[in-house]
Coordinates of C-alpha atoms in Angstrom, one line a residue:
Chain A
M1 CA -2.6 24.4 13.2
D2 CA -0.3 26.9 14.8
L3 CA 0.8 29.5 12.3
T4 CA 1.9 32.0 15.0
A5 CA 4.4 29.4 16.3
L6 CA 5.6 28.9 12.8
G7 CA 6.0 32.6 12.2
V8 CA 7.9 33.0 15.5
C9 CA 10.2 30.1 14.5
L10 CA 10.9 31.5 11.1
T11 CA 12.0 34.8 12.6
T12 CA 14.3 33.3 15.2
S13 CA 17.6 32.2 13.8
A14 CA 18.1 29.5 16.5
C15 CA 14.8 27.9 15.7
V16 CA 15.5 28.1 11.9
V17 CA 18.9 26.4 12.3
T18 CA 17.6 23.6 14.6
Q19 CA 14.6 22.8 12.4
A20 CA 16.5 23.1 9.2
T21 CA 19.3 20.7 10.3
S22 CA 16.7 18.2 11.5
G23 CA 14.9 18.6 8.2
L24 CA 18.2 18.1 6.3
I25 CA 18.9 14.9 8.3
V26 CA 15.4 13.5 7.4
G27 CA 15.8 14.6 3.8
M28 CA 19.3 13.2 3.3
L29 CA 18.5 9.8 4.8
L30 CA 15.4 9.7 2.7
F31 CA 17.4 10.5 -0.3
L32 CA 19.6 7.5 0.2
V33 CA 16.6 5.2 0.4
A34 CA 14.8 6.9 -2.5
A35 CA 17.9 6.9 -4.7
G36 CA 17.8 3.1 -4.6
V37 CA 14.1 3.0 -5.4
T38 CA 14.5 5.4 -8.3
L39 CA 17.7 3.6 -9.6
I40 CA 16.0 0.2 -9.6
F41 CA 12.9 1.6 -11.2
G42 CA 14.9 3.5 -13.8
V43 CA 16.8 0.4 -14.9
L44 CA 14.5 -2.5 -14.2
K45 CA 11.1 -0.8 -14.3
I46 CA 10.4 -2.6 -11.0
V47 CA 8.8 -0.7 -8.2
N48 CA 10.6 -2.2 -5.2
F49 CA 8.0 -2.3 -2.5
A50 CA 10.5 -4.2 -0.3
H51 CA 12.9 -1.3 -0.1
G52 CA 11.9 -0.4 3.5
T53 CA 13.0 -3.9 4.5
F54 CA 16.6 -3.2 3.2
Y55 CA 16.6 0.0 5.3
M56 CA 15.5 -2.0 8.4
L57 CA 18.0 -4.8 7.9
G58 CA 20.8 -2.2 7.5
G59 CA 19.9 -0.7 10.8
Y60 CA 19.7 -4.0 12.7
V61 CA 22.9 -5.4 11.2
A62 CA 24.7 -2.2 12.2
Y63 CA 23.2 -2.4 15.7
T64 CA 24.6 -5.9 16.2
T65 CA 28.0 -5.1 14.7
L66 CA 28.4 -2.0 17.0
N67 CA 27.5 -4.2 20.0
V68 CA 30.1 -6.8 19.0
T69 CA 33.0 -4.6 17.7
D70 CA 32.3 -1.2 19.3
S71 CA 33.2 0.4 16.0
Y72 CA 30.6 2.6 14.4
A73 CA 32.5 2.7 11.1
L74 CA 32.5 -1.1 10.9
A75 CA 28.8 -1.1 11.9
V76 CA 27.9 1.2 9.0
L77 CA 30.1 -0.8 6.6
S78 CA 28.6 -4.2 7.6
G79 CA 25.1 -2.8 7.4
T80 CA 25.7 -1.5 3.9
L81 CA 27.4 -4.7 2.6
A82 CA 24.9 -7.0 4.2
T83 CA 22.0 -5.3 2.5
A84 CA 23.8 -5.1 -0.8
L85 CA 24.2 -8.9 -0.6
F86 CA 20.6 -9.2 0.4
G87 CA 19.6 -7.1 -2.6
V88 CA 21.5 -9.4 -5.0
L89 CA 19.9 -12.5 -3.5
F90 CA 16.5 -10.9 -3.5
E91 CA 16.9 -10.0 -7.2
R92 CA 18.3 -13.3 -8.3
F93 CA 16.0 -15.7 -6.5
L94 CA 12.7 -13.7 -6.3
I95 CA 12.4 -10.6 -8.4
S96 CA 14.0 -12.1 -11.5
R97 CA 11.1 -14.6 -11.6
V98 CA 8.5 -12.0 -12.0
Y99 CA 10.2 -9.7 -14.6
G100 CA 7.7 -8.8 -17.2
S101 CA 4.7 -10.0 -15.3
N102 CA 1.9 -7.9 -13.9
V103 CA 3.0 -5.0 -11.6
L104 CA 0.7 -6.5 -8.9
M105 CA 2.6 -9.8 -9.1
Q106 CA 5.8 -7.9 -8.3
L107 CA 4.0 -6.1 -5.5
L108 CA 2.9 -9.4 -4.1
V109 CA 6.5 -10.8 -4.1
C110 CA 7.9 -7.7 -2.5
Y111 CA 5.2 -7.5 0.2
A112 CA 5.7 -11.2 1.0
V113 CA 9.4 -10.4 1.6
V114 CA 8.4 -7.4 3.8
L115 CA 6.1 -9.7 5.9
I116 CA 8.7 -12.4 6.2
F117 CA 11.6 -10.2 7.2
D118 CA 9.6 -8.2 9.7
D119 CA 9.0 -11.4 11.5
V120 CA 12.6 -12.7 11.0
V121 CA 13.7 -9.5 12.7
K122 CA 11.2 -10.1 15.5
I123 CA 12.7 -13.7 15.9
V124 CA 16.3 -12.6 15.8
W125 CA 16.3 -9.3 17.6
G126 CA 12.9 -9.5 19.5
P127 CA 9.8 -7.4 19.0
E128 CA 10.8 -4.6 21.3
F129 CA 12.3 -1.2 20.3
H130 CA 16.1 -1.0 20.3
A131 CA 18.1 2.2 20.7
M132 CA 21.6 2.1 19.3
G133 CA 22.7 5.2 21.1
M134 CA 25.2 7.8 19.9
P135 CA 28.5 6.2 18.8
P136 CA 31.3 7.1 21.3
A137 CA 33.2 9.3 18.8
F138 CA 30.2 11.7 18.7
Q139 CA 29.4 11.8 22.4
V140 CA 30.6 15.4 22.6
P141 CA 28.7 18.5 23.5
P142 CA 26.6 20.0 20.7
L143 CA 27.7 22.9 18.5
F144 CA 25.9 26.2 18.6
I145 CA 25.3 27.7 15.2
A146 CA 23.6 31.1 15.2
G147 CA 22.0 30.1 18.5
G148 CA 20.6 26.8 17.2
V149 CA 21.7 23.5 18.8
V150 CA 23.3 21.1 16.3
P151 CA 24.8 17.8 17.5
P152 CA 28.1 17.0 15.7
F153 CA 26.7 13.7 14.5
Y154 CA 24.1 15.6 12.4
I155 CA 26.9 17.4 10.6
A156 CA 28.8 14.2 10.0
L157 CA 25.6 12.6 8.7
I158 CA 24.8 15.4 6.3
G159 CA 28.5 15.4 5.2
I160 CA 28.5 11.6 4.5
T161 CA 25.2 11.6 2.7
A162 CA 26.1 14.6 0.6
L163 CA 29.4 12.8 -0.3
I164 CA 27.4 9.7 -1.4
A165 CA 25.1 11.9 -3.5
I166 CA 28.1 13.3 -5.3
V167 CA 29.8 10.0 -5.7
L168 CA 26.6 8.4 -7.0
S169 CA 25.9 11.1 -9.6
L170 CA 29.5 11.3 -10.7
G171 CA 29.6 7.5 -10.9
L172 CA 26.5 7.4 -13.1
S173 CA 27.7 10.1 -15.4
M174 CA 31.5 9.4 -15.6
T175 CA 32.3 5.7 -15.1
R176 CA 31.8 3.0 -17.7
I177 CA 29.4 1.0 -15.5
G178 CA 27.4 4.1 -14.7
K179 CA 27.0 4.8 -18.4
T180 CA 26.0 1.2 -19.0
V181 CA 23.4 1.5 -16.3
R182 CA 22.0 4.7 -17.8
A183 CA 21.9 3.1 -21.2
A184 CA 20.1 0.1 -19.8
A185 CA 17.5 2.4 -18.3
I186 CA 16.7 3.7 -21.8
N187 CA 17.0 0.5 -23.8
P188 CA 17.9 -2.7 -22.1
Q189 CA 17.5 -4.9 -25.2
M190 CA 20.0 -2.8 -27.1
V191 CA 22.5 -2.9 -24.2
S192 CA 22.1 -6.6 -24.0
A193 CA 22.5 -7.0 -27.8
L194 CA 25.8 -5.0 -27.5
G195 CA 27.2 -7.7 -25.4
V196 CA 26.7 -6.3 -21.9
N197 CA 25.8 -9.0 -19.3
T198 CA 22.5 -7.5 -18.3
T199 CA 21.9 -10.2 -15.7
L200 CA 25.0 -9.1 -13.9
L201 CA 24.1 -5.5 -14.4
F202 CA 20.6 -5.9 -12.9
A203 CA 22.2 -7.7 -9.9
I204 CA 24.7 -4.8 -9.5
V205 CA 21.8 -2.3 -9.6
F206 CA 20.0 -4.1 -6.9
A207 CA 23.2 -4.4 -4.9
V208 CA 23.8 -0.6 -5.1
G209 CA 20.1 0.2 -4.4
G210 CA 19.9 -2.2 -1.5
G211 CA 23.3 -1.1 -0.1
L212 CA 22.2 2.6 -0.2
A213 CA 19.1 1.7 1.8
G214 CA 21.1 -0.3 4.3
L215 CA 23.5 2.5 4.6
A216 CA 20.6 4.9 5.4
G217 CA 19.4 2.4 8.0
A218 CA 22.8 2.2 9.6
L219 CA 23.3 5.9 9.6
A220 CA 19.8 6.5 11.0
A221 CA 20.2 4.0 13.8
P222 CA 21.9 6.4 16.3
V223 CA 19.2 9.0 15.9
R224 CA 16.1 6.8 15.5
S225 CA 15.0 3.7 17.3
L226 CA 15.0 0.3 15.7
S227 CA 11.8 -1.8 15.5
P228 CA 10.3 -4.4 13.3
G229 CA 8.2 -2.7 10.7
M230 CA 10.3 0.5 10.8
G231 CA 10.7 0.1 7.0
F232 CA 7.0 0.8 6.4
S233 CA 6.9 4.5 6.8
V234 CA 10.3 5.0 5.2
L235 CA 9.0 3.0 2.2
I236 CA 6.0 5.3 1.8
E237 CA 8.1 8.4 2.1
S238 CA 10.7 7.2 -0.4
F239 CA 7.9 6.6 -2.9
I240 CA 6.6 10.1 -2.4
V241 CA 10.1 11.3 -3.0
T242 CA 10.5 9.2 -6.1
V243 CA 7.1 10.4 -7.5
I244 CA 7.7 14.1 -6.7
G245 CA 11.3 14.0 -8.0
G246 CA 10.4 12.0 -11.1
M247 CA 10.7 8.2 -11.4
G248 CA 14.2 7.3 -12.4
S249 CA 15.8 10.7 -11.7
I250 CA 18.6 10.8 -9.0
A251 CA 18.7 14.6 -9.0
G252 CA 15.0 14.7 -8.6
A253 CA 15.2 12.3 -5.7
L254 CA 17.7 14.6 -4.0
V255 CA 15.6 17.8 -4.5
A256 CA 12.3 16.1 -3.5
A257 CA 13.9 14.4 -0.4
L258 CA 15.3 17.8 0.8
L259 CA 11.9 19.4 0.2
I260 CA 10.1 16.7 2.2
G261 CA 12.7 16.9 4.9
L262 CA 12.2 20.7 5.3
V263 CA 8.4 20.4 5.2
R264 CA 8.8 17.9 8.0
G265 CA 11.2 20.0 9.9
F266 CA 9.1 23.2 9.8
G267 CA 5.7 21.4 9.5
T268 CA 6.1 20.0 13.0
I269 CA 6.0 23.5 14.3
G270 CA 3.2 24.9 12.2
F271 CA 1.0 21.8 11.8
P272 CA 2.1 19.2 14.4
Q273 CA -1.0 17.0 13.7
F274 CA -1.0 17.3 10.0
T275 CA 2.6 17.1 8.8
D276 CA 1.9 13.8 6.9
G277 CA -1.2 15.4 5.4
L278 CA 0.9 18.3 4.1
I279 CA 3.3 15.9 2.3
Y280 CA 0.4 13.9 0.7
I281 CA -1.1 17.2 -0.5
M282 CA 2.2 18.1 -2.0
M283 CA 2.3 14.7 -3.8
I284 CA -1.2 15.1 -5.1
I285 CA -0.5 18.6 -6.4
I286 CA 2.7 17.5 -8.2
L287 CA 0.9 14.4 -9.7
L288 CA -1.9 16.6 -11.0
L289 CA 0.2 19.4 -12.4
R290 CA 3.3 17.5 -13.5
P291 CA 2.7 13.7 -13.3
Q292 CA 6.2 12.8 -14.5
G293 CA 7.6 14.6 -11.4
L294 CA 9.8 17.6 -11.1
F295 CA 12.8 16.1 -12.9
G296 CA 11.2 13.3 -14.8
R297 CA 11.0 12.8 -18.5
R298 CA 7.6 12.7 -20.1
S299 CA 7.1 9.1 -21.4
Chain B
M1 CA -16.2 -14.5 -23.0
K2 CA -19.5 -16.4 -23.0
A3 CA -22.8 -14.6 -22.3
H4 CA -24.0 -15.3 -18.7
P5 CA -27.8 -15.2 -18.5
A6 CA -28.7 -13.0 -15.5
W7 CA -31.1 -15.7 -14.2
R8 CA -28.3 -18.2 -13.8
D9 CA -26.3 -15.9 -11.6
A10 CA -29.4 -15.1 -9.6
V11 CA -30.1 -18.8 -9.1
I12 CA -26.5 -19.5 -8.0
A13 CA -26.7 -16.5 -5.6
A14 CA -30.0 -17.7 -4.2
I15 CA -28.6 -21.2 -3.6
A16 CA -25.5 -19.7 -1.9
V17 CA -27.7 -17.6 0.4
I18 CA -29.9 -20.6 1.3
V19 CA -26.9 -22.8 2.0
V20 CA -25.1 -20.2 4.2
L21 CA -28.3 -19.3 6.1
A22 CA -29.1 -23.0 6.6
I23 CA -25.7 -23.9 8.2
P24 CA -26.5 -22.4 11.7
L25 CA -29.8 -24.4 11.8
F26 CA -27.7 -27.6 11.9
H27 CA -24.6 -26.5 13.7
R28 CA -23.9 -23.3 15.7
S29 CA -20.3 -22.2 15.7
P30 CA -19.5 -18.7 16.8
A31 CA -16.1 -18.8 15.1
F32 CA -17.6 -19.8 11.8
E33 CA -20.3 -17.1 12.0
D34 CA -17.7 -14.6 12.8
F35 CA -15.7 -15.7 9.8
V36 CA -18.7 -15.3 7.5
I37 CA -19.5 -11.8 8.8
R38 CA -15.9 -10.6 8.3
L39 CA -15.8 -12.4 4.9
S40 CA -19.0 -10.6 3.7
A41 CA -17.3 -7.2 4.3
M42 CA -14.0 -8.2 2.8
A43 CA -15.6 -10.0 -0.2
L44 CA -17.5 -6.8 -1.2
F45 CA -14.3 -4.8 -0.7
A46 CA -12.1 -7.1 -2.7
T47 CA -14.6 -7.8 -5.5
S48 CA -15.3 -4.0 -5.9
L49 CA -11.5 -3.5 -6.2
N50 CA -11.3 -6.1 -8.9
L51 CA -13.9 -4.2 -10.9
L52 CA -11.0 -1.7 -11.3
V53 CA -8.0 -4.0 -11.2
G54 CA -9.0 -7.1 -13.2
N55 CA -11.8 -5.6 -15.3
T56 CA -10.6 -2.2 -16.2
G57 CA -6.9 -2.5 -15.7
M58 CA -6.8 0.4 -13.2
V59 CA -4.6 -0.5 -10.3
S60 CA -5.8 1.5 -7.3
F61 CA -3.7 1.5 -4.2
G62 CA -6.2 3.6 -2.3
H63 CA -9.3 1.6 -2.3
G64 CA -9.3 1.2 1.5
M65 CA -10.2 4.9 1.7
F66 CA -13.8 4.1 0.5
Y67 CA -14.0 1.1 2.8
G68 CA -13.0 3.3 5.7
L69 CA -15.2 6.1 4.6
G70 CA -18.3 3.8 4.4
A71 CA -17.6 2.6 7.9
Y72 CA -17.0 6.1 9.4
A73 CA -20.0 7.6 7.5
F74 CA -22.3 4.8 8.7
A75 CA -21.1 4.7 12.3
L76 CA -21.2 8.5 12.6
T77 CA -24.7 8.8 11.1
M78 CA -25.9 6.2 13.6
Q79 CA -24.3 7.9 16.5
M80 CA -25.3 11.5 15.7
T81 CA -28.8 11.1 14.3
D82 CA -31.9 9.2 15.1
L83 CA -32.2 7.7 11.6
S84 CA -32.9 4.0 11.3
L85 CA -30.2 1.5 10.3
P86 CA -31.2 1.0 6.6
V87 CA -31.5 4.8 6.0
A88 CA -28.1 5.4 7.6
A89 CA -26.6 2.6 5.6
V90 CA -28.0 4.0 2.3
L91 CA -26.8 7.5 3.3
A92 CA -23.3 6.2 4.1
V93 CA -23.1 4.4 0.7
L94 CA -24.4 7.4 -1.1
F95 CA -21.9 9.6 0.7
T96 CA -19.1 7.2 -0.2
T97 CA -20.3 7.1 -3.8
F98 CA -20.1 10.9 -4.0
A99 CA -16.6 10.9 -2.5
A100 CA -15.5 8.3 -5.0
L101 CA -16.9 10.4 -7.8
C102 CA -14.9 13.4 -6.6
V103 CA -11.7 11.5 -6.0
G104 CA -12.1 9.7 -9.3
A105 CA -12.6 13.0 -11.1
I106 CA -9.2 14.0 -10.0
C107 CA -7.4 10.7 -10.4
V108 CA -8.7 8.8 -13.5
R109 CA -7.0 10.9 -16.1
L110 CA -3.6 9.8 -15.0
S111 CA -1.9 6.8 -16.6
T112 CA -1.3 3.5 -14.8
D113 CA 1.6 4.0 -12.5
Y114 CA 0.7 7.6 -11.6
F115 CA -2.9 6.5 -11.0
A116 CA -1.7 4.0 -8.5
F117 CA 0.4 6.6 -6.7
I118 CA -2.2 9.3 -6.6
T119 CA -4.9 7.0 -5.3
L120 CA -2.4 6.0 -2.6
A121 CA -1.7 9.7 -1.8
V122 CA -5.4 10.6 -1.6
Q123 CA -6.0 7.6 0.7
M124 CA -3.1 8.6 3.0
L125 CA -4.4 12.2 3.1
F126 CA -7.8 10.9 4.1
F127 CA -6.1 8.7 6.7
S128 CA -4.2 11.6 8.2
I129 CA -7.4 13.6 8.3
I130 CA -9.0 10.8 10.3
I131 CA -6.1 10.8 12.7
S132 CA -5.9 14.6 13.1
W133 CA -9.7 15.4 13.3
Q134 CA -10.0 14.0 16.8
S135 CA -13.2 15.8 17.8
L136 CA -15.1 14.0 15.0
T137 CA -13.4 10.7 14.5
G138 CA -11.7 10.0 17.8
G139 CA -8.3 10.1 16.1
D140 CA -6.1 7.1 16.3
Q141 CA -8.3 5.5 19.1
G142 CA -11.0 5.1 16.5
L143 CA -14.7 5.9 16.8
R144 CA -15.8 4.4 20.1
G145 CA -19.2 4.3 21.9
G146 CA -20.6 1.6 19.7
I147 CA -23.4 1.8 17.2
P148 CA -26.8 2.3 18.8
R149 CA -30.2 1.0 17.8
R150 CA -28.9 -1.9 15.8
E151 CA -32.2 -3.4 14.6
I152 CA -33.7 -3.7 11.2
F153 CA -37.2 -4.9 10.5
G154 CA -37.4 -6.6 13.8
F155 CA -33.9 -8.2 13.6
E156 CA -31.7 -7.4 16.5
L157 CA -28.2 -7.1 14.8
A158 CA -26.5 -7.2 18.2
S159 CA -27.3 -10.9 18.1
Q160 CA -24.5 -12.7 16.2
L161 CA -26.9 -14.9 14.3
H162 CA -29.0 -12.0 13.0
L163 CA -25.9 -10.1 12.0
Y164 CA -24.7 -13.2 10.3
Q165 CA -27.9 -13.5 8.3
F166 CA -28.0 -9.8 7.5
C167 CA -24.4 -9.7 6.3
T168 CA -24.8 -12.8 4.2
V169 CA -27.8 -11.4 2.4
V170 CA -26.3 -7.9 1.9
A171 CA -23.0 -9.3 0.6
V172 CA -24.6 -11.8 -1.8
L173 CA -27.0 -9.1 -3.1
G174 CA -24.0 -6.7 -3.5
L175 CA -21.9 -9.4 -5.3
L176 CA -24.9 -10.2 -7.6
A177 CA -25.2 -6.5 -8.5
L178 CA -21.4 -6.3 -9.2
R179 CA -21.7 -9.5 -11.3
H180 CA -24.5 -7.9 -13.2
I181 CA -22.4 -4.8 -13.9
T182 CA -19.4 -6.9 -14.9
T183 CA -21.4 -8.9 -17.5
S184 CA -23.3 -5.9 -18.8
P185 CA -22.3 -4.0 -22.0
F186 CA -20.7 -1.5 -19.7
G187 CA -18.6 -4.2 -18.1
Q188 CA -17.6 -5.4 -21.6
T189 CA -16.5 -1.8 -22.4
L190 CA -14.3 -1.8 -19.3
R191 CA -12.6 -5.0 -20.4
M192 CA -12.1 -3.5 -23.8
I193 CA -10.5 -0.5 -22.2
R194 CA -8.2 -2.8 -20.2
D195 CA -7.2 -4.7 -23.4
N196 CA -6.7 -1.8 -25.8
E197 CA -7.7 1.7 -24.8
N198 CA -6.8 3.2 -28.1
R199 CA -9.2 1.1 -30.1
V200 CA -11.9 1.7 -27.6
S201 CA -11.3 5.3 -27.9
F202 CA -11.6 5.1 -31.7
L203 CA -14.9 3.4 -31.2
G204 CA -16.2 6.5 -29.6
V205 CA -16.0 5.6 -25.9
V206 CA -14.9 8.5 -23.8
L207 CA -12.2 6.8 -21.7
W208 CA -12.2 9.0 -18.7
Q209 CA -16.0 8.9 -18.4
A210 CA -16.1 5.1 -18.4
R211 CA -13.2 4.9 -16.0
L212 CA -14.8 7.4 -13.7
R213 CA -18.0 5.5 -13.7
A214 CA -16.1 2.3 -12.8
F215 CA -14.2 4.0 -10.1
T216 CA -17.4 5.5 -8.6
I217 CA -19.2 2.1 -8.7
A218 CA -16.2 0.4 -7.1
G219 CA -16.1 3.0 -4.4
A220 CA -19.8 2.6 -3.7
F221 CA -19.5 -1.2 -3.1
A222 CA -16.4 -0.8 -1.0
G223 CA -18.4 1.7 1.1
L224 CA -21.1 -1.0 1.5
G225 CA -18.4 -3.4 2.6
G226 CA -17.3 -0.7 5.1
V227 CA -20.8 -0.5 6.5
L228 CA -20.8 -4.2 7.2
A229 CA -17.3 -3.9 8.8
A230 CA -18.6 -1.0 11.0
L231 CA -21.5 -3.2 12.1
F232 CA -19.1 -6.1 13.0
V233 CA -16.7 -4.0 15.0
S234 CA -19.5 -1.7 16.3
G235 CA -17.5 1.4 15.4
A236 CA -14.9 2.5 13.0
Y237 CA -11.1 2.5 13.2
P238 CA -8.5 4.4 11.2
E239 CA -6.9 1.1 10.2
L240 CA -9.9 0.4 8.0
A241 CA -8.7 3.3 5.8
D242 CA -5.0 2.7 6.2
W243 CA -2.9 1.4 3.3
P244 CA -2.2 -2.1 4.7
N245 CA -5.9 -2.6 4.4
S246 CA -5.8 -1.6 0.7
G247 CA -3.0 -4.0 0.4
Q248 CA -5.1 -6.8 1.9
A249 CA -7.7 -6.2 -0.8
I250 CA -5.1 -6.3 -3.5
F251 CA -3.7 -9.6 -2.1
A252 CA -7.2 -11.1 -2.0
V253 CA -7.7 -10.1 -5.6
M254 CA -4.3 -11.5 -6.6
L255 CA -4.5 -14.7 -4.6
G256 CA -8.0 -15.6 -5.8
G257 CA -7.6 -14.6 -9.4
I258 CA -7.9 -11.4 -11.2
N259 CA -9.8 -12.7 -14.2
S260 CA -12.5 -14.6 -12.4
F261 CA -15.4 -12.9 -10.9
L262 CA -15.4 -15.0 -7.7
G263 CA -11.6 -14.9 -7.5
P264 CA -11.4 -12.0 -5.0
V265 CA -14.0 -13.8 -2.8
L266 CA -11.9 -16.9 -2.7
G267 CA -8.8 -14.8 -2.1
A268 CA -10.5 -13.0 0.8
M269 CA -11.5 -16.4 2.2
I270 CA -7.9 -17.7 2.0
L271 CA -6.5 -14.6 3.7
L272 CA -9.1 -14.6 6.5
A273 CA -8.7 -18.4 7.0
L274 CA -4.9 -18.1 7.1
N275 CA -5.2 -15.3 9.6
D276 CA -7.5 -17.4 11.9
V277 CA -5.6 -20.6 11.6
V278 CA -2.0 -19.3 11.8
T279 CA -2.6 -16.9 14.7
R280 CA -3.8 -19.8 16.7
F281 CA -0.5 -21.6 16.3
T282 CA 2.2 -18.9 16.1
E283 CA 2.6 -15.3 16.7
Y284 CA 4.7 -15.0 13.5
Y285 CA 1.7 -14.6 11.2
G286 CA 3.6 -12.4 8.7
L287 CA 6.3 -15.1 8.2
V288 CA 3.7 -17.8 7.3
L289 CA 1.6 -15.4 5.2
G290 CA 4.7 -14.2 3.4
I291 CA 5.8 -17.7 2.5
V292 CA 2.3 -18.6 1.3
I293 CA 2.1 -15.5 -0.8
L294 CA 5.6 -16.2 -2.3
A295 CA 4.5 -19.8 -3.1
F296 CA 1.5 -18.4 -5.0
A297 CA 3.3 -15.6 -6.7
V298 CA 6.5 -17.5 -7.7
G299 CA 4.9 -20.9 -8.0
L300 CA 1.5 -20.4 -9.7
R301 CA 2.3 -16.9 -11.0
R302 CA -1.5 -16.2 -11.0
G303 CA -4.5 -16.4 -8.7
V304 CA -6.0 -19.8 -7.7
L305 CA -9.2 -19.5 -9.8
D306 CA -7.2 -18.2 -12.8
F307 CA -4.8 -21.1 -12.4
L308 CA -7.7 -23.6 -12.3
R309 CA -9.3 -22.1 -15.4
L310 CA -6.0 -22.5 -17.3
A311 CA -5.6 -26.0 -16.0
W312 CA -9.1 -27.1 -17.0
P313 CA -10.3 -24.8 -19.7
G314 CA -14.0 -24.6 -20.2
R315 CA -14.9 -26.1 -16.8
A316 CA -14.6 -23.3 -14.2
R317 CA -16.6 -20.2 -14.6

């Protein structure tokens, strides 16, 4: 524990800016993953333990696309679309078979997929770590904001994820499909009785959720390294976000993801050994005081 | 469910002990003895989890915490004091029991999903404490230096054969005790809670007390499994308390069968055997294990023993 270092950091604008932007990056990427988890849970009442795998696949597909085409935009697009497709296949061929069965059966199916694809990635891309490197467009000197160093890619990243958050929430509240999704979250039988094709709807939800995770993986690839099993820690964190924010709440996921990002950003200065511990303590306190999460509805 | 006379279980347990102990007299195989030692630890771990999952309907994602705690408590007691092995083992299990009581007191009032998540969070907190408290636990390197003075009543547990005999006896006694708890009126109450908690509550059972008791008992037996694991690896490692390890126990329970007492033992056997066989042929253990799990989950849709019981009603136990 190093509270003096934390105190010094909090009183220096440079340190605050640096830590806050890195915290925001972590938070916004986490939001993309957790938004998928919470969307899928909200509509299908399935806790998707394989969501980390989507994130990983998004990163790897983007890595290969960038190597082949040299275009980061194409890389992000292909990573997103590939995982969206993967989400649909996963839902149609595996998850749809365990709807309504024990939660543990769903966990088992998801974990099997995690195991299989960790090894598939090892076979295709090798067990070693890969670094994507900064896309050429962002290989420019960093900006200095109030004395803090901020790479331009970070700003682009925060901008893109914020845009997605807005599109997602507007899409859910304004568009017809978004309204159907929200209705299905409340009463799927009624939605189905009203003539909505829920099979298609569920596949779409998995496509969007999976695509968001793949997008997060593709966006994170330049700042983090790629390795088989990289989905594991992201999965745990996105669950924490979902629980703290409230299962099924997109706004809750955003707030909780930013909260965790900032705790990570500043926690590494104050409690370098115990940042994870801080986050688990936060989760325990929330579960005890407000089990439904910050923005969740009491069931 | 039929009444199971306690003596019948005791006879079956005695036969199992005699058979397992007799095998090395005819054929010594270090690989097999290793397997049984690891199985004894994991069987206790998985069966204690099933007291919660299958019996009471409490899905705990953090059961590995008590397995790891038992291992660390035992190994640390052996390293830091001059107590004999049985005393240290009993102390470790008591300590784990107390920890389970405290964790349970916080967790058991939450409903299903939230219970699963809070047990996971508490376990991960415990895991990060192990990692960061390096002076005591050795951090992510694990507790090294071995476990000294490994003898009990003249048995030298550093010898594989003696450890094999010791683990077999402890595991079977532990399973017998768990079996006794499962078939007792208290065990029946737990199953009633699983099936309809409102009615049980109307009958005058205090739900959180019964759940807390089940959680504490399960923690105690997981701790006993952890003691065996610590003896086997001669130390303790953070992985014992990490969440993939809790996952292993859940898979053992699900693969073997959640509604059969011996299901988790069978599941543990399948997982360990798969691990041993598959790693010999390929480095892609996850790929094979994943496909096997998928076949079970999507094909059978239930654990092996549960499946057999449905296929031949009245025959299997």
